[in-house]
């Protein structure tokens, strides 16, 4: 009965590879987000989708491409991984009229070697 | 862009003590939120504040939305060991291109000694 789930929990890969992180929410929310948390624990929003439409696209390299097949899923694909991409990536979701109250997933720790 | 300054960066306290942390912004926010992150987990919403001057409690936690709309504080009373974690403030403008865009503070790492 997990509300917001992410897979995988840990991802270790080589520089230059392409990888994907998946996110699913069973809360019936309309809006989903991706955040990046760096080694100093700073949380920064990357993208948000509302009903499968891109709403927020922060200054993120275009190697990062979110994809929302339906409003319960928001996946993050990263091309040509770089060392600086190492971080914890969090998915979150919220109701359409309560976008400030966001529910976060457990995070995916990405390590690029 | 908007920036939030959260202090203190870390706190080491004894069980039973009260804790206070705050957040200030160079810009006005319409919403202030406080989240807690346990090790290896995602942040969890503790308290949401929607009006300037609003004071809201959630158990041993109390938070206030500053009158100027540029600051907020969180108090934890009678701390217990399970209060350990990282506490984040977050602010949001309403509507427009800021829809759903939360700006987070740097976090306060709380350690509670039994």
PDB file of C-alpha atoms in Angstrom:
ATOM      1  CA  UNK A   1       0.000   0.000   0.000  1.00  0.00           C
ATOM      2  CA  UNK A   2       2.961   2.323  -0.667  1.00  0.00           C
ATOM      3  CA  UNK A   3       1.770   5.789  -1.667  1.00  0.00           C
ATOM      4  CA  UNK A   4       4.686   6.914  -3.852  1.00  0.00           C
ATOM      5  CA  UNK A   5       7.130   4.243  -4.954  1.00  0.00           C
ATOM      6  CA  UNK A   6      10.357   4.450  -6.925  1.00  0.00           C
ATOM      7  CA  UNK A   7      12.544   1.838  -8.561  1.00  0.00           C
ATOM      8  CA  UNK A   8      15.331   1.139  -8.233  1.00  0.00           C
ATOM      9  CA  UNK A   9      16.316   2.217  -4.723  1.00  0.00           C
ATOM     10  CA  UNK A  10      20.006   2.185  -5.658  1.00  0.00           C
ATOM     11  CA  UNK A  11      21.597   2.591  -9.072  1.00  0.00           C
ATOM     12  CA  UNK A  12      25.320   2.330  -9.704  1.00  0.00           C
ATOM     13  CA  UNK A  13      26.497   2.845 -13.253  1.00  0.00           C
ATOM     14  CA  UNK A  14      29.395   3.958 -15.420  1.00  0.00           C
ATOM     15  CA  UNK A  15      29.824   7.395 -16.899  1.00  0.00           C
ATOM     16  CA  UNK A  16      28.297   7.655 -20.359  1.00  0.00           C
ATOM     17  CA  UNK A  17      25.550   5.103 -19.767  1.00  0.00           C
ATOM     18  CA  UNK A  18      21.814   5.740 -20.129  1.00  0.00           C
ATOM     19  CA  UNK A  19      19.534   4.866 -17.224  1.00  0.00           C
ATOM     20  CA  UNK A  20      15.918   5.241 -16.144  1.00  0.00           C
ATOM     21  CA  UNK A  21      14.215   5.661 -12.797  1.00  0.00           C
ATOM     22  CA  UNK A  22      10.558   4.795 -12.449  1.00  0.00           C
ATOM     23  CA  UNK A  23       7.960   6.362 -10.191  1.00  0.00           C
ATOM     24  CA  UNK A  24       4.398   5.371  -9.446  1.00  0.00           C
ATOM     25  CA  UNK A  25       1.814   6.868  -7.110  1.00  0.00           C
ATOM     26  CA  UNK A  26      -1.443   5.253  -5.998  1.00  0.00           C
ATOM     27  CA  UNK A  27      -2.875   8.353  -4.327  1.00  0.00           C
ATOM     28  CA  UNK A  28      -4.955   9.446  -7.300  1.00  0.00           C
ATOM     29  CA  UNK A  29      -2.948  12.668  -7.546  1.00  0.00           C
ATOM     30  CA  UNK A  30      -2.848  14.705 -10.732  1.00  0.00           C
ATOM     31  CA  UNK A  31       0.592  16.236 -10.357  1.00  0.00           C
ATOM     32  CA  UNK A  32       3.957  14.515 -10.077  1.00  0.00           C
ATOM     33  CA  UNK A  33       7.458  15.894  -9.604  1.00  0.00           C
ATOM     34  CA  UNK A  34      11.123  14.983  -9.784  1.00  0.00           C
ATOM     35  CA  UNK A  35      13.597  16.472  -7.317  1.00  0.00           C
ATOM     36  CA  UNK A  36      17.370  16.148  -7.034  1.00  0.00           C
ATOM     37  CA  UNK A  37      19.055  16.085  -3.619  1.00  0.00           C
ATOM     38  CA  UNK A  38      22.790  16.678  -3.710  1.00  0.00           C
ATOM     39  CA  UNK A  39      25.464  15.514  -1.289  1.00  0.00           C
ATOM     40  CA  UNK A  40      24.792  18.539   0.947  1.00  0.00           C
ATOM     41  CA  UNK A  41      21.128  17.484   1.197  1.00  0.00           C
ATOM     42  CA  UNK A  42      19.956  20.466  -0.860  1.00  0.00           C
ATOM     43  CA  UNK A  43      16.626  19.660  -2.552  1.00  0.00           C
ATOM     44  CA  UNK A  44      15.843  21.229  -5.903  1.00  0.00           C
ATOM     45  CA  UNK A  45      12.908  20.661  -8.175  1.00  0.00           C
ATOM     46  CA  UNK A  46      13.658  19.433 -11.675  1.00  0.00           C
ATOM     47  CA  UNK A  47      10.301  18.797 -13.351  1.00  0.00           C
ATOM     48  CA  UNK A  48       6.611  18.623 -12.648  1.00  0.00           C
ATOM     49  CA  UNK A  49       3.803  17.101 -14.675  1.00  0.00           C
ATOM     50  CA  UNK A  50       0.086  17.756 -14.289  1.00  0.00           C
ATOM     51  CA  UNK A  51      -2.192  15.210 -15.966  1.00  0.00           C
ATOM     52  CA  UNK A  52       0.678  14.069 -18.183  1.00  0.00           C
ATOM     53  CA  UNK A  53       1.571  17.618 -19.250  1.00  0.00           C
ATOM     54  CA  UNK A  54       4.899  19.242 -18.414  1.00  0.00           C
ATOM     55  CA  UNK A  55       4.363  22.202 -16.079  1.00  0.00           C
ATOM     56  CA  UNK A  56       7.760  22.955 -14.559  1.00  0.00           C
ATOM     57  CA  UNK A  57      11.062  22.419 -16.296  1.00  0.00           C
ATOM     58  CA  UNK A  58      13.864  23.924 -14.290  1.00  0.00           C
ATOM     59  CA  UNK A  59      17.283  24.529 -15.728  1.00  0.00           C
ATOM     60  CA  UNK A  60      18.108  20.880 -16.183  1.00  0.00           C
ATOM     61  CA  UNK A  61      20.432  19.493 -18.898  1.00  0.00           C
ATOM     62  CA  UNK A  62      18.470  18.060 -21.781  1.00  0.00           C
ATOM     63  CA  UNK A  63      20.121  14.714 -21.049  1.00  0.00           C
ATOM     64  CA  UNK A  64      17.317  14.417 -18.493  1.00  0.00           C
ATOM     65  CA  UNK A  65      13.965  13.580 -20.026  1.00  0.00           C
ATOM     66  CA  UNK A  66      10.861  12.895 -17.962  1.00  0.00           C
ATOM     67  CA  UNK A  67       8.097  10.774 -19.401  1.00  0.00           C
ATOM     68  CA  UNK A  68       4.564  10.415 -18.055  1.00  0.00           C
ATOM     69  CA  UNK A  69       2.676   7.507 -19.680  1.00  0.00           C
ATOM     70  CA  UNK A  70      -0.321   8.193 -17.430  1.00  0.00           C
ATOM     71  CA  UNK A  71      -1.016  10.419 -14.465  1.00  0.00           C
ATOM     72  CA  UNK A  72       0.019   7.727 -11.976  1.00  0.00           C
ATOM     73  CA  UNK A  73       3.501   7.345 -13.435  1.00  0.00           C
ATOM     74  CA  UNK A  74       6.396   9.721 -14.037  1.00  0.00           C
ATOM     75  CA  UNK A  75       9.663   8.186 -15.173  1.00  0.00           C
ATOM     76  CA  UNK A  76      13.024   9.909 -15.481  1.00  0.00           C
ATOM     77  CA  UNK A  77      15.427   8.925 -18.231  1.00  0.00           C
ATOM     78  CA  UNK A  78      18.993  10.154 -18.135  1.00  0.00           C
ATOM     79  CA  UNK A  79      21.302   9.942 -21.147  1.00  0.00           C
ATOM     80  CA  UNK A  80      25.101  10.031 -21.161  1.00  0.00           C
ATOM     81  CA  UNK A  81      25.442   9.998 -17.398  1.00  0.00           C
ATOM     82  CA  UNK A  82      28.095  12.246 -15.855  1.00  0.00           C
ATOM     83  CA  UNK A  83      29.852  12.140 -12.494  1.00  0.00           C
ATOM     84  CA  UNK A  84      27.931  15.221 -11.377  1.00  0.00           C
ATOM     85  CA  UNK A  85      24.641  13.393 -11.827  1.00  0.00           C
ATOM     86  CA  UNK A  86      25.387  11.364  -8.693  1.00  0.00           C
ATOM     87  CA  UNK A  87      22.682  12.310  -6.202  1.00  0.00           C
ATOM     88  CA  UNK A  88      19.453  11.083  -4.650  1.00  0.00           C
ATOM     89  CA  UNK A  89      16.455  11.593  -6.931  1.00  0.00           C
ATOM     90  CA  UNK A  90      13.027  11.917  -5.354  1.00  0.00           C
ATOM     91  CA  UNK A  91       9.683  11.564  -6.997  1.00  0.00           C
ATOM     92  CA  UNK A  92       6.709  13.334  -5.407  1.00  0.00           C
ATOM     93  CA  UNK A  93       3.027  13.846  -6.092  1.00  0.00           C
ATOM     94  CA  UNK A  94       0.226  16.184  -5.031  1.00  0.00           C
ATOM     95  CA  UNK A  95      -3.461  16.830  -5.580  1.00  0.00           C
ATOM     96  CA  UNK A  96      -4.232  19.367  -8.264  1.00  0.00           C
ATOM     97  CA  UNK A  97      -5.563  22.000  -5.850  1.00  0.00           C
ATOM     98  CA  UNK A  98      -3.024  21.253  -3.071  1.00  0.00           C
ATOM     99  CA  UNK A  99       0.201  21.431  -5.010  1.00  0.00           C
ATOM    100  CA  UNK A 100       2.083  22.661  -1.967  1.00  0.00           C
ATOM    101  CA  UNK A 101       1.389  19.474   0.006  1.00  0.00           C
ATOM    102  CA  UNK A 102       3.668  17.074  -1.785  1.00  0.00           C
ATOM    103  CA  UNK A 103       4.130  13.408  -0.921  1.00  0.00           C
ATOM    104  CA  UNK A 104       7.621  12.115  -1.580  1.00  0.00           C
ATOM    105  CA  UNK A 105       8.840   8.682  -2.586  1.00  0.00           C
ATOM    106  CA  UNK A 106      11.740   6.935  -0.808  1.00  0.00           C
ATOM    107  CA  UNK A 107      14.330   8.178  -3.270  1.00  0.00           C
ATOM    108  CA  UNK A 108      16.754   6.586  -5.736  1.00  0.00           C
ATOM    109  CA  UNK A 109      20.441   6.927  -4.935  1.00  0.00           C
ATOM    110  CA  UNK A 110      22.302   7.238  -8.233  1.00  0.00           C
ATOM    111  CA  UNK A 111      26.058   6.761  -8.217  1.00  0.00           C
ATOM    112  CA  UNK A 112      27.974   7.423 -11.419  1.00  0.00           C
ATOM    113  CA  UNK A 113      31.497   5.983 -11.498  1.00  0.00           C
TER     114      UNK A 113
ATOM    115  CA  UNK B   1      15.411  33.190  -7.950  1.00  0.00           C
ATOM    116  CA  UNK B   2      14.011  32.828  -4.480  1.00  0.00           C
ATOM    117  CA  UNK B   3      16.376  31.670  -1.766  1.00  0.00           C
ATOM    118  CA  UNK B   4      15.639  30.394   1.694  1.00  0.00           C
ATOM    119  CA  UNK B   5      18.106  30.664   4.547  1.00  0.00           C
ATOM    120  CA  UNK B   6      17.487  28.072   7.216  1.00  0.00           C
ATOM    121  CA  UNK B   7      19.178  28.054  10.594  1.00  0.00           C
ATOM    122  CA  UNK B   8      20.739  26.521  12.463  1.00  0.00           C
ATOM    123  CA  UNK B   9      22.423  24.066  10.106  1.00  0.00           C
ATOM    124  CA  UNK B  10      22.648  21.464  12.859  1.00  0.00           C
ATOM    125  CA  UNK B  11      21.626  20.995  16.466  1.00  0.00           C
ATOM    126  CA  UNK B  12      22.750  18.563  19.141  1.00  0.00           C
ATOM    127  CA  UNK B  13      20.349  18.419  22.065  1.00  0.00           C
ATOM    128  CA  UNK B  14      19.437  16.266  25.028  1.00  0.00           C
ATOM    129  CA  UNK B  15      16.208  14.319  25.097  1.00  0.00           C
ATOM    130  CA  UNK B  16      13.477  16.428  26.663  1.00  0.00           C
ATOM    131  CA  UNK B  17      14.817  19.762  25.458  1.00  0.00           C
ATOM    132  CA  UNK B  18      12.861  22.117  23.240  1.00  0.00           C
ATOM    133  CA  UNK B  19      14.128  22.938  19.759  1.00  0.00           C
ATOM    134  CA  UNK B  20      13.637  25.979  17.583  1.00  0.00           C
ATOM    135  CA  UNK B  21      14.648  26.512  13.963  1.00  0.00           C
ATOM    136  CA  UNK B  22      13.749  29.182  11.466  1.00  0.00           C
ATOM    137  CA  UNK B  23      13.747  30.112   7.844  1.00  0.00           C
ATOM    138  CA  UNK B  24      13.995  33.493   6.162  1.00  0.00           C
ATOM    139  CA  UNK B  25      13.484  34.489   2.572  1.00  0.00           C
ATOM    140  CA  UNK B  26      14.448  37.432   0.433  1.00  0.00           C
ATOM    141  CA  UNK B  27      11.034  37.154  -1.228  1.00  0.00           C
ATOM    142  CA  UNK B  28       7.444  36.862  -0.090  1.00  0.00           C
ATOM    143  CA  UNK B  29       5.846  33.439  -0.050  1.00  0.00           C
ATOM    144  CA  UNK B  30       2.153  32.565  -0.019  1.00  0.00           C
ATOM    145  CA  UNK B  31       2.714  29.205   1.634  1.00  0.00           C
ATOM    146  CA  UNK B  32       5.268  27.972   4.140  1.00  0.00           C
ATOM    147  CA  UNK B  33       5.790  24.291   4.817  1.00  0.00           C
ATOM    148  CA  UNK B  34       7.934  22.226   7.139  1.00  0.00           C
ATOM    149  CA  UNK B  35       9.133  18.752   6.145  1.00  0.00           C
ATOM    150  CA  UNK B  36      11.140  16.094   7.993  1.00  0.00           C
ATOM    151  CA  UNK B  37      13.463  13.634   6.296  1.00  0.00           C
ATOM    152  CA  UNK B  38      14.529  10.441   8.052  1.00  0.00           C
ATOM    153  CA  UNK B  39      17.744   8.719   6.901  1.00  0.00           C
ATOM    154  CA  UNK B  40      17.205   6.827   3.654  1.00  0.00           C
ATOM    155  CA  UNK B  41      13.690   8.161   3.220  1.00  0.00           C
ATOM    156  CA  UNK B  42      11.935  10.959   1.390  1.00  0.00           C
ATOM    157  CA  UNK B  43      10.743  14.141   3.128  1.00  0.00           C
ATOM    158  CA  UNK B  44       7.417  13.960   4.955  1.00  0.00           C
ATOM    159  CA  UNK B  45       5.177  16.979   5.386  1.00  0.00           C
ATOM    160  CA  UNK B  46       4.816  18.048   9.029  1.00  0.00           C
ATOM    161  CA  UNK B  47       2.976  21.367   8.920  1.00  0.00           C
ATOM    162  CA  UNK B  48       1.578  23.638   6.197  1.00  0.00           C
ATOM    163  CA  UNK B  49       0.927  27.364   6.782  1.00  0.00           C
ATOM    164  CA  UNK B  50      -1.215  29.485   4.483  1.00  0.00           C
ATOM    165  CA  UNK B  51      -1.777  32.855   6.172  1.00  0.00           C
ATOM    166  CA  UNK B  52       0.576  35.509   7.470  1.00  0.00           C
ATOM    167  CA  UNK B  53       0.652  35.301  11.264  1.00  0.00           C
ATOM    168  CA  UNK B  54      -0.822  31.800  11.302  1.00  0.00           C
ATOM    169  CA  UNK B  55       0.294  29.622  14.183  1.00  0.00           C
ATOM    170  CA  UNK B  56      -0.303  25.881  13.735  1.00  0.00           C
ATOM    171  CA  UNK B  57       0.455  22.887  15.935  1.00  0.00           C
ATOM    172  CA  UNK B  58       0.867  19.212  15.159  1.00  0.00           C
ATOM    173  CA  UNK B  59       1.443  17.326  18.398  1.00  0.00           C
ATOM    174  CA  UNK B  60       4.698  18.572  19.891  1.00  0.00           C
ATOM    175  CA  UNK B  61       5.415  20.650  16.799  1.00  0.00           C
ATOM    176  CA  UNK B  62       4.403  24.276  16.403  1.00  0.00           C
ATOM    177  CA  UNK B  63       5.082  26.440  13.369  1.00  0.00           C
ATOM    178  CA  UNK B  64       4.327  30.036  12.500  1.00  0.00           C
ATOM    179  CA  UNK B  65       3.997  31.958   9.248  1.00  0.00           C
ATOM    180  CA  UNK B  66       5.735  35.289   9.756  1.00  0.00           C
ATOM    181  CA  UNK B  67       3.781  38.537   9.480  1.00  0.00           C
ATOM    182  CA  UNK B  68       6.079  39.836   6.747  1.00  0.00           C
ATOM    183  CA  UNK B  69       5.527  36.570   4.794  1.00  0.00           C
ATOM    184  CA  UNK B  70       9.288  36.300   4.519  1.00  0.00           C
ATOM    185  CA  UNK B  71       9.957  33.992   7.443  1.00  0.00           C
ATOM    186  CA  UNK B  72       8.733  31.004   9.398  1.00  0.00           C
ATOM    187  CA  UNK B  73       9.814  29.098  12.475  1.00  0.00           C
ATOM    188  CA  UNK B  74       9.341  25.573  13.764  1.00  0.00           C
ATOM    189  CA  UNK B  75       9.431  24.603  17.439  1.00  0.00           C
ATOM    190  CA  UNK B  76       9.640  21.075  18.774  1.00  0.00           C
ATOM    191  CA  UNK B  77       8.841  20.664  22.447  1.00  0.00           C
ATOM    192  CA  UNK B  78      10.111  17.913  24.761  1.00  0.00           C
ATOM    193  CA  UNK B  79      12.255  16.256  22.086  1.00  0.00           C
ATOM    194  CA  UNK B  80      12.509  12.480  21.890  1.00  0.00           C
ATOM    195  CA  UNK B  81      15.080  10.265  20.125  1.00  0.00           C
ATOM    196  CA  UNK B  82      12.802   9.655  17.127  1.00  0.00           C
ATOM    197  CA  UNK B  83      12.841  13.393  16.385  1.00  0.00           C
ATOM    198  CA  UNK B  84      16.299  12.953  14.835  1.00  0.00           C
ATOM    199  CA  UNK B  85      16.444  13.729  11.157  1.00  0.00           C
ATOM    200  CA  UNK B  86      16.720  16.644   8.772  1.00  0.00           C
ATOM    201  CA  UNK B  87      14.074  19.347   8.958  1.00  0.00           C
ATOM    202  CA  UNK B  88      13.407  21.414   5.848  1.00  0.00           C
ATOM    203  CA  UNK B  89      11.424  24.564   5.441  1.00  0.00           C
ATOM    204  CA  UNK B  90       9.882  25.179   2.034  1.00  0.00           C
ATOM    205  CA  UNK B  91       8.040  28.069   0.516  1.00  0.00           C
ATOM    206  CA  UNK B  92       5.790  28.470  -2.481  1.00  0.00           C
ATOM    207  CA  UNK B  93       4.233  31.202  -4.543  1.00  0.00           C
ATOM    208  CA  UNK B  94       0.683  30.453  -5.646  1.00  0.00           C
ATOM    209  CA  UNK B  95      -0.352  29.980  -9.267  1.00  0.00           C
ATOM    210  CA  UNK B  96       1.181  31.025 -12.546  1.00  0.00           C
ATOM    211  CA  UNK B  97       4.470  29.525 -13.518  1.00  0.00           C
ATOM    212  CA  UNK B  98       5.215  28.755  -9.871  1.00  0.00           C
ATOM    213  CA  UNK B  99       2.507  26.072  -9.742  1.00  0.00           C
ATOM    214  CA  UNK B 100       3.795  23.351  -7.430  1.00  0.00           C
ATOM    215  CA  UNK B 101       7.278  24.809  -7.335  1.00  0.00           C
ATOM    216  CA  UNK B 102       8.619  24.527  -3.808  1.00  0.00           C
ATOM    217  CA  UNK B 103      11.827  26.286  -2.798  1.00  0.00           C
ATOM    218  CA  UNK B 104      13.566  24.408   0.003  1.00  0.00           C
ATOM    219  CA  UNK B 105      15.870  25.636   2.753  1.00  0.00           C
ATOM    220  CA  UNK B 106      19.231  24.003   3.325  1.00  0.00           C
ATOM    221  CA  UNK B 107      17.894  21.845   6.152  1.00  0.00           C
ATOM    222  CA  UNK B 108      18.551  21.585   9.891  1.00  0.00           C
ATOM    223  CA  UNK B 109      20.130  18.335  11.039  1.00  0.00           C
ATOM    224  CA  UNK B 110      18.755  17.428  14.465  1.00  0.00           C
ATOM    225  CA  UNK B 111      20.514  14.983  16.763  1.00  0.00           C
ATOM    226  CA  UNK B 112      18.879  14.025  20.057  1.00  0.00           C
ATOM    227  CA  UNK B 113      20.986  12.379  22.762  1.00  0.00           C
ATOM    228  CA  UNK B 114      19.083  10.051  25.109  1.00  0.00           C
TER     229      UNK B 114
END
